Tab-separated table of C-alpha atoms in Angstrom:
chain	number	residue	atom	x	y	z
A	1	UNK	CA	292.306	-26.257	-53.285
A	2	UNK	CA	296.189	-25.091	-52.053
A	3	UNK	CA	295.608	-23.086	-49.318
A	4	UNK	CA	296.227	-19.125	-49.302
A	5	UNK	CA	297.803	-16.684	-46.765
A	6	UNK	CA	296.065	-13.589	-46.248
A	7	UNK	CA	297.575	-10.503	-43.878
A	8	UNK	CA	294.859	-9.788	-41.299
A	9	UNK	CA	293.402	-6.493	-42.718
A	10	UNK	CA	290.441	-5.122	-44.394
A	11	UNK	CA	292.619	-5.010	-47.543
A	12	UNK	CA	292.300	-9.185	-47.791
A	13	UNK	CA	288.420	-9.142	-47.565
A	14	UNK	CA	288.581	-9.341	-51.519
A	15	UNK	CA	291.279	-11.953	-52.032
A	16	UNK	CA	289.552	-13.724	-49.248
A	17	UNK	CA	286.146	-13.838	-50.755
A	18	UNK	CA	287.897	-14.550	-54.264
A	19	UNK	CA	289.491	-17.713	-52.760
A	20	UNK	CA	285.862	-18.715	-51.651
A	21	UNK	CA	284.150	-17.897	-55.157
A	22	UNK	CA	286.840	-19.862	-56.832
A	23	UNK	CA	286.767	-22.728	-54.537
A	24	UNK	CA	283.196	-22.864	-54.459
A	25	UNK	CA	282.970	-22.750	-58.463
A	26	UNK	CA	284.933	-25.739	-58.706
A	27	UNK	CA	282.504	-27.729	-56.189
A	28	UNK	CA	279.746	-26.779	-58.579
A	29	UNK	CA	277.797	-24.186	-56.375
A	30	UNK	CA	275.490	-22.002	-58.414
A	31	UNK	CA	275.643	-18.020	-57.983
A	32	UNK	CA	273.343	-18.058	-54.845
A	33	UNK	CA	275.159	-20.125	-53.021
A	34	UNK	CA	278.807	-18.607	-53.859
A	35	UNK	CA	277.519	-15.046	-52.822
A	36	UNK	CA	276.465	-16.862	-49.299
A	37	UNK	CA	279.435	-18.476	-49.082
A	38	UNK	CA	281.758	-15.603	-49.647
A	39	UNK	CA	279.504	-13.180	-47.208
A	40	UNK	CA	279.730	-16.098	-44.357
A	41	UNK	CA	283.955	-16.061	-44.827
A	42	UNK	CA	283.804	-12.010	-44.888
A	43	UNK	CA	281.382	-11.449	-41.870
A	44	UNK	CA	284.184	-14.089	-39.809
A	45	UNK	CA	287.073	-12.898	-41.568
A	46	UNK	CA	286.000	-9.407	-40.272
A	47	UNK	CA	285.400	-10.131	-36.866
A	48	UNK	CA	289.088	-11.854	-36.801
A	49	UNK	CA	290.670	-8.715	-38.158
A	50	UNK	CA	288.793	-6.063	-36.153
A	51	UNK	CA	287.954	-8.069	-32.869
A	52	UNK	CA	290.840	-10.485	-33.206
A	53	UNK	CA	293.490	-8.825	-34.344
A	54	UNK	CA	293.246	-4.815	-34.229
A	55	UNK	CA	291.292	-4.643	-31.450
A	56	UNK	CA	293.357	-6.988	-29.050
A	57	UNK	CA	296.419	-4.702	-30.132
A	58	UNK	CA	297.794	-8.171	-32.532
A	59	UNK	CA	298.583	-8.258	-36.113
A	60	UNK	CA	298.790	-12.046	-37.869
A	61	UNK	CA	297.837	-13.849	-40.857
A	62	UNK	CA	294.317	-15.629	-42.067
A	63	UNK	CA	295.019	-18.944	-43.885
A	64	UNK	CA	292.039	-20.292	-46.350
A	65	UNK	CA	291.985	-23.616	-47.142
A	66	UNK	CA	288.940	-25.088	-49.078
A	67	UNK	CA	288.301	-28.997	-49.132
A	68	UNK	CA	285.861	-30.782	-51.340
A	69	UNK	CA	285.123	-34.542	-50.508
A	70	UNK	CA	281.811	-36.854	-51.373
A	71	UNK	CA	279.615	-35.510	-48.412
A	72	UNK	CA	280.790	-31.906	-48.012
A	73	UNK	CA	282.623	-29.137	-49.207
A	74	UNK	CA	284.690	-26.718	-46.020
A	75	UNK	CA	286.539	-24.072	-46.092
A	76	UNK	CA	289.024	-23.409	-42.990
A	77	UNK	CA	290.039	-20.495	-41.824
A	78	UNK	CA	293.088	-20.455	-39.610
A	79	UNK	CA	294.014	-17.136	-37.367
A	80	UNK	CA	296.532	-16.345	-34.418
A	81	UNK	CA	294.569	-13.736	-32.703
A	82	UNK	CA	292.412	-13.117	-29.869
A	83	UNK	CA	289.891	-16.300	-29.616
A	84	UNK	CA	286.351	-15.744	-30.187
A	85	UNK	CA	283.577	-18.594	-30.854
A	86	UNK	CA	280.992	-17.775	-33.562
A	87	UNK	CA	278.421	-19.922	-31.634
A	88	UNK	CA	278.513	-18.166	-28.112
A	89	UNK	CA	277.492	-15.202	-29.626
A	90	UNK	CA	273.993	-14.054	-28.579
A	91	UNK	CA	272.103	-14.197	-31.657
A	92	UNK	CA	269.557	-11.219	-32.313
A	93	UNK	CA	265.996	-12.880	-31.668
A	94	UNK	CA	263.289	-12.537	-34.403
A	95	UNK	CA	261.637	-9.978	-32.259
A	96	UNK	CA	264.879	-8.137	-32.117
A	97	UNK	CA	264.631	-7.498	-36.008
A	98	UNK	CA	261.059	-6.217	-35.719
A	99	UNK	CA	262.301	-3.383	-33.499
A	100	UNK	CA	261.789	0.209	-35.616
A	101	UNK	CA	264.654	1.714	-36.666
A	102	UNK	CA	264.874	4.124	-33.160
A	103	UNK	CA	265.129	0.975	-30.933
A	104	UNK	CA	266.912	-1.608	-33.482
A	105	UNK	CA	270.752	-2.163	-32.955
A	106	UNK	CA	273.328	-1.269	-35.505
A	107	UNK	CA	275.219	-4.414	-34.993
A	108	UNK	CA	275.107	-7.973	-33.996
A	109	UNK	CA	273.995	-9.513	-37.975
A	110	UNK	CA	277.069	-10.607	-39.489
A	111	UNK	CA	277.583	-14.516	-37.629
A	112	UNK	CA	273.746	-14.644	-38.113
A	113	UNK	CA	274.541	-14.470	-41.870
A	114	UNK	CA	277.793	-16.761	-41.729
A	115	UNK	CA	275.722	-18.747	-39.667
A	116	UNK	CA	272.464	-18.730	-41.759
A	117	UNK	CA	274.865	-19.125	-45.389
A	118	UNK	CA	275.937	-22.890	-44.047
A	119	UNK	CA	275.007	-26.084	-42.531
A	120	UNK	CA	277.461	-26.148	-40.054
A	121	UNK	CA	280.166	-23.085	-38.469
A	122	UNK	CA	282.295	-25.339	-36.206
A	123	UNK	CA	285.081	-23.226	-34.446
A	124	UNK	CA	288.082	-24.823	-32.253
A	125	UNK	CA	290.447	-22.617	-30.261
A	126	UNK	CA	294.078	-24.261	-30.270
A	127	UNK	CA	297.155	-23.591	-28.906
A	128	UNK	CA	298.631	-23.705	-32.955
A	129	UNK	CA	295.853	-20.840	-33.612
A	130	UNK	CA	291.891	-20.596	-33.970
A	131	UNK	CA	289.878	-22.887	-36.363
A	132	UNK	CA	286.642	-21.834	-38.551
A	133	UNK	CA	285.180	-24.871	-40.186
A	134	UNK	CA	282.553	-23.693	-42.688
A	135	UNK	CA	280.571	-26.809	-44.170
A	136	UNK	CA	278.128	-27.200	-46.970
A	137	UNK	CA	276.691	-30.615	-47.252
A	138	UNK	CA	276.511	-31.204	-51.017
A	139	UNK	CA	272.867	-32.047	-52.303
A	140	UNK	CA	273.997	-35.576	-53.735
A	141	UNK	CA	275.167	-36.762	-50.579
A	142	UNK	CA	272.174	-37.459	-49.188
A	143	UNK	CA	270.558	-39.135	-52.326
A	144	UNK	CA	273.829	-41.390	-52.741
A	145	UNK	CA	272.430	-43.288	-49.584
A	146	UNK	CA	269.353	-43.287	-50.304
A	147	UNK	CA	268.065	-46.830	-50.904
A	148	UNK	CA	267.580	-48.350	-54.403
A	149	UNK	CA	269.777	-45.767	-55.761
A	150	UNK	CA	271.174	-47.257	-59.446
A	151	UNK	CA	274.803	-47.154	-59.052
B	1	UNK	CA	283.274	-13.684	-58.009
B	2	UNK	CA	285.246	-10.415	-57.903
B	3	UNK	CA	283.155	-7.344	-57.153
B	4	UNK	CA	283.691	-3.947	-58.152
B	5	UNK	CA	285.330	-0.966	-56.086
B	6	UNK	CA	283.087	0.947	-54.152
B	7	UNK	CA	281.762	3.931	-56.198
B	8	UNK	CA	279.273	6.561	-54.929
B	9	UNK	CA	277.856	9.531	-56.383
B	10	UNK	CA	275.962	12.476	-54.878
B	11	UNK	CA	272.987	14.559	-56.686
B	12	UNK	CA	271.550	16.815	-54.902
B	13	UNK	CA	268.026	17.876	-55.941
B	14	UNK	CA	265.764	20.576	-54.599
B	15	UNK	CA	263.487	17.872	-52.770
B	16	UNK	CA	266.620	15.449	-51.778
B	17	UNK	CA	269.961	14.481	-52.019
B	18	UNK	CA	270.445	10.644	-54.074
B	19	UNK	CA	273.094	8.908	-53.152
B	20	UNK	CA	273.775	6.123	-55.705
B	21	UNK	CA	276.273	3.796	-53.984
B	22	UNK	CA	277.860	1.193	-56.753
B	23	UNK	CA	279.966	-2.166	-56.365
B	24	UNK	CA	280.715	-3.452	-52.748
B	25	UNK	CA	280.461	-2.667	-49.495
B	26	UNK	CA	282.239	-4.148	-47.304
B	27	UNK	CA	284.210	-3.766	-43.659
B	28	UNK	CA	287.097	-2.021	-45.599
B	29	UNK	CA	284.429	0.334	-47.508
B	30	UNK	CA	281.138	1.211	-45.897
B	31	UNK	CA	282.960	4.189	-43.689
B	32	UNK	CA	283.180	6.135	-46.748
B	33	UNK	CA	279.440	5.298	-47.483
B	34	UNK	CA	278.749	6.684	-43.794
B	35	UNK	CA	280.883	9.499	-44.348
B	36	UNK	CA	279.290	10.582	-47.597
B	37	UNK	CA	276.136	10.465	-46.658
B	38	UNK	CA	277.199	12.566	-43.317
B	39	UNK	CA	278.811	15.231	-45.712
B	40	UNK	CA	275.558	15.675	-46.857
B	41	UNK	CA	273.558	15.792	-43.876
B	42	UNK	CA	275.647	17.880	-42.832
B	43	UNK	CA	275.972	19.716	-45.766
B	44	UNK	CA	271.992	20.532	-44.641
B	45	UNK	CA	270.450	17.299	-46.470
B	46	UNK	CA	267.599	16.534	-44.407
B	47	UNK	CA	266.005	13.498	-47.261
B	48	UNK	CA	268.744	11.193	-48.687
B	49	UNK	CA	267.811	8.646	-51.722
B	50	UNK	CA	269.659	5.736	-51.301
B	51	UNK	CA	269.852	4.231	-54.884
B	52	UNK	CA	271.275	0.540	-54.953
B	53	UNK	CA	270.671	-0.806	-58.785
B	54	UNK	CA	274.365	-0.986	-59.127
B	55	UNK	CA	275.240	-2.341	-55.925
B	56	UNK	CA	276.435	-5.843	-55.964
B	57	UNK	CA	277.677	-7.127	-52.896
B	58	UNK	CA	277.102	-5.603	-49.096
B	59	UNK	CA	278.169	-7.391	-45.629
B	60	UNK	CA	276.678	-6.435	-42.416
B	61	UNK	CA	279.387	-3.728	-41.905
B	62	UNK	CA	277.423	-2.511	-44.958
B	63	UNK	CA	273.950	-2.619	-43.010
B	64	UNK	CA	275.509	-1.083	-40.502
B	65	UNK	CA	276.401	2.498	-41.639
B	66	UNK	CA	273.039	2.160	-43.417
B	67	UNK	CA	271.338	1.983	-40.217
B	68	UNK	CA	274.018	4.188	-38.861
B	69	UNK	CA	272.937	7.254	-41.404
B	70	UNK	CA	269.419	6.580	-41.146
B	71	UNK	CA	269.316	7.077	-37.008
B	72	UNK	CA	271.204	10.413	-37.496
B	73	UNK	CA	268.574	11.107	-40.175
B	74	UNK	CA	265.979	10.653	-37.728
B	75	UNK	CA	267.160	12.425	-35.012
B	76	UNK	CA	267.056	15.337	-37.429
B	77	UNK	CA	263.862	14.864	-38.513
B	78	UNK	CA	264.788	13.624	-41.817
B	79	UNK	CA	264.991	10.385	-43.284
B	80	UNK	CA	266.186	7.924	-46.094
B	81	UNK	CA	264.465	6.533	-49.014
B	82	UNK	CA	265.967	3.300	-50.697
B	83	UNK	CA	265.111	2.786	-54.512
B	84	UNK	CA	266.715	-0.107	-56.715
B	85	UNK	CA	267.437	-2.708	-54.469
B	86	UNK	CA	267.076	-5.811	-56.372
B	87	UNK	CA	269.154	-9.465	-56.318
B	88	UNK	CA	271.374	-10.910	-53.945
B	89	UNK	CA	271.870	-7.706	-51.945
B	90	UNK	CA	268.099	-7.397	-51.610
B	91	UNK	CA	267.988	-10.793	-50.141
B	92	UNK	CA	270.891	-9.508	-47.528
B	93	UNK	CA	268.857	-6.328	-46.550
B	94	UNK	CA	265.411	-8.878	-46.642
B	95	UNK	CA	266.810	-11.299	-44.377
B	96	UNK	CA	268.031	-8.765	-41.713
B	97	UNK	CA	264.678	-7.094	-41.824
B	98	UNK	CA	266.387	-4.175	-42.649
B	99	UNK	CA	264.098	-3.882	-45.646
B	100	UNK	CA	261.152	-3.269	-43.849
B	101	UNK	CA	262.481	-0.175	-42.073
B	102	UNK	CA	262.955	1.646	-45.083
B	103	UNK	CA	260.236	2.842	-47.599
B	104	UNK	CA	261.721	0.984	-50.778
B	105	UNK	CA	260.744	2.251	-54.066
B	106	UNK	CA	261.794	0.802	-58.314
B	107	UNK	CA	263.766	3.831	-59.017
B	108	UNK	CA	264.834	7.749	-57.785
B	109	UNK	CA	262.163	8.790	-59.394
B	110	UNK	CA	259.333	6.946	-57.876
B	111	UNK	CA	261.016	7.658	-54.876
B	112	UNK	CA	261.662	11.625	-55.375
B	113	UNK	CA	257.483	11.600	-56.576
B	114	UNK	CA	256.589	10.543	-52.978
B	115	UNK	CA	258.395	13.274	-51.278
């Protein structure tokens, strides 16, 4: 899908996860999935606004750009802020969510639900900008190698 | 998948206040959850009903001024009921084990009965 330009505010989070229900409609994803998909993109797309941008005192754009080939569908997510990697973040341990509600922490969920909504978050911090990959294997892909498979 | 606006409406009954919260709630939204539900606390609410059958999409920022409102409930003494939660949302509050910190009941009613 033609990629989309999105100033880095709160006020995108709906054309953002509009781009990702669209994008994923086309690849076929049923309801489930979409809402995953579109809560993985917000929780980042957040993070890149508040953290990123705001935060670090910088104000840019968020490009989307969703790609569908035989294997996988991925949406990218381009920024110029402040770099921060999804997967050094200390993710809250089981025992962490167990805590009652005195001792539990307010924050620290939303790249365990990006993370948890897709096969794969790969991130890549450029000179050009910072890089979300978020990949969905597609069901088929797997069964298309599978052996004996009637072409 | 476009969600509603954020819409929230505030009863306020002789054993509680219920707070039915509809559409999403997202990063841009969820402060005015938090800050209706601390007009009412402070407003002298000490039980708030949280009812969610009409909400349709929360993110973490979401969870967050739940838990948020909940903690200044229970430093008062009070606390917060949840009734409705149902679908994808309830899988969001499930997974988070957010759920389980929260007595969850069908409706306002059940959940005004057991007050």
């Amino acid at each position: 899908m033609d990629e989309q330009t999105f100033p880095g505010t709160l006020d995108s989070l709906e054309g953002v996860r509009d781009y990702v229900a669209r994008a994923a409609g086309q690849a076929g994803f049923d309801r489930g999935k979409i809402y995953n998909l579109c809560l993985a993109v917000d929780e980042i797309v957040t993070n890149i606004v508040l953290h990123g941008y705001e935060e670090a005192g910088l104000s840019g754009d968020i490009t989307l750009r969703a790609d569908l080939d035989a294997d996988e569908f991925v949406i990218r997510v381009e920024d110029h802020g402040k770099p921060y990697d999804p997967n050094a973040h200390r993710m809250p341990h089981p025992d962490d969510l167990s805590l009652p509600l005195e001792d539990r922490a307010i924050g620290g969920l939303g790249i365990m639900l990006a993370m948890d909504a897709v096969d794969d978050l790969q991130y890549d911090a450029t000179a050009a900008g910072n890089v979300h990959r978020f990949i969905v294997k597609l069901p088929h892909a797997n069964a298309a190698t599978s052996p004996g498979r009637q072409s | 998948m476009l969600f509603p606006s954020m819409e929230i409406e505030t009863t306020r009954l002789e054993k509680a206040v219920v707070v039915k919260v509809a559409g999403r709630m997202d990063a841009g939204s969820a402060p005015e959850f938090e800050k209706a539900c601390e007009d009412c606390l402070r407003g002298g609410a000490e039980r708030l009903v949280v009812d969610l059958s009409a909400l349709d999409y929360i993110s973490s920022a979401g969870l967050r001024s739940f838990l948020l409102v909940a903690k200044s409930l229970q430093e008062k003494g009070g606390k917060m009921l949840l009734c409705g939660m149902r679908g994808l949302v309830k899988e969001v509050f499930d997974m988070t084990r957010i759920s389980s910190l929260f007595a969850s009941y069908e409706g306002p009613e059940s959940a005004l009965a057991d007050l």
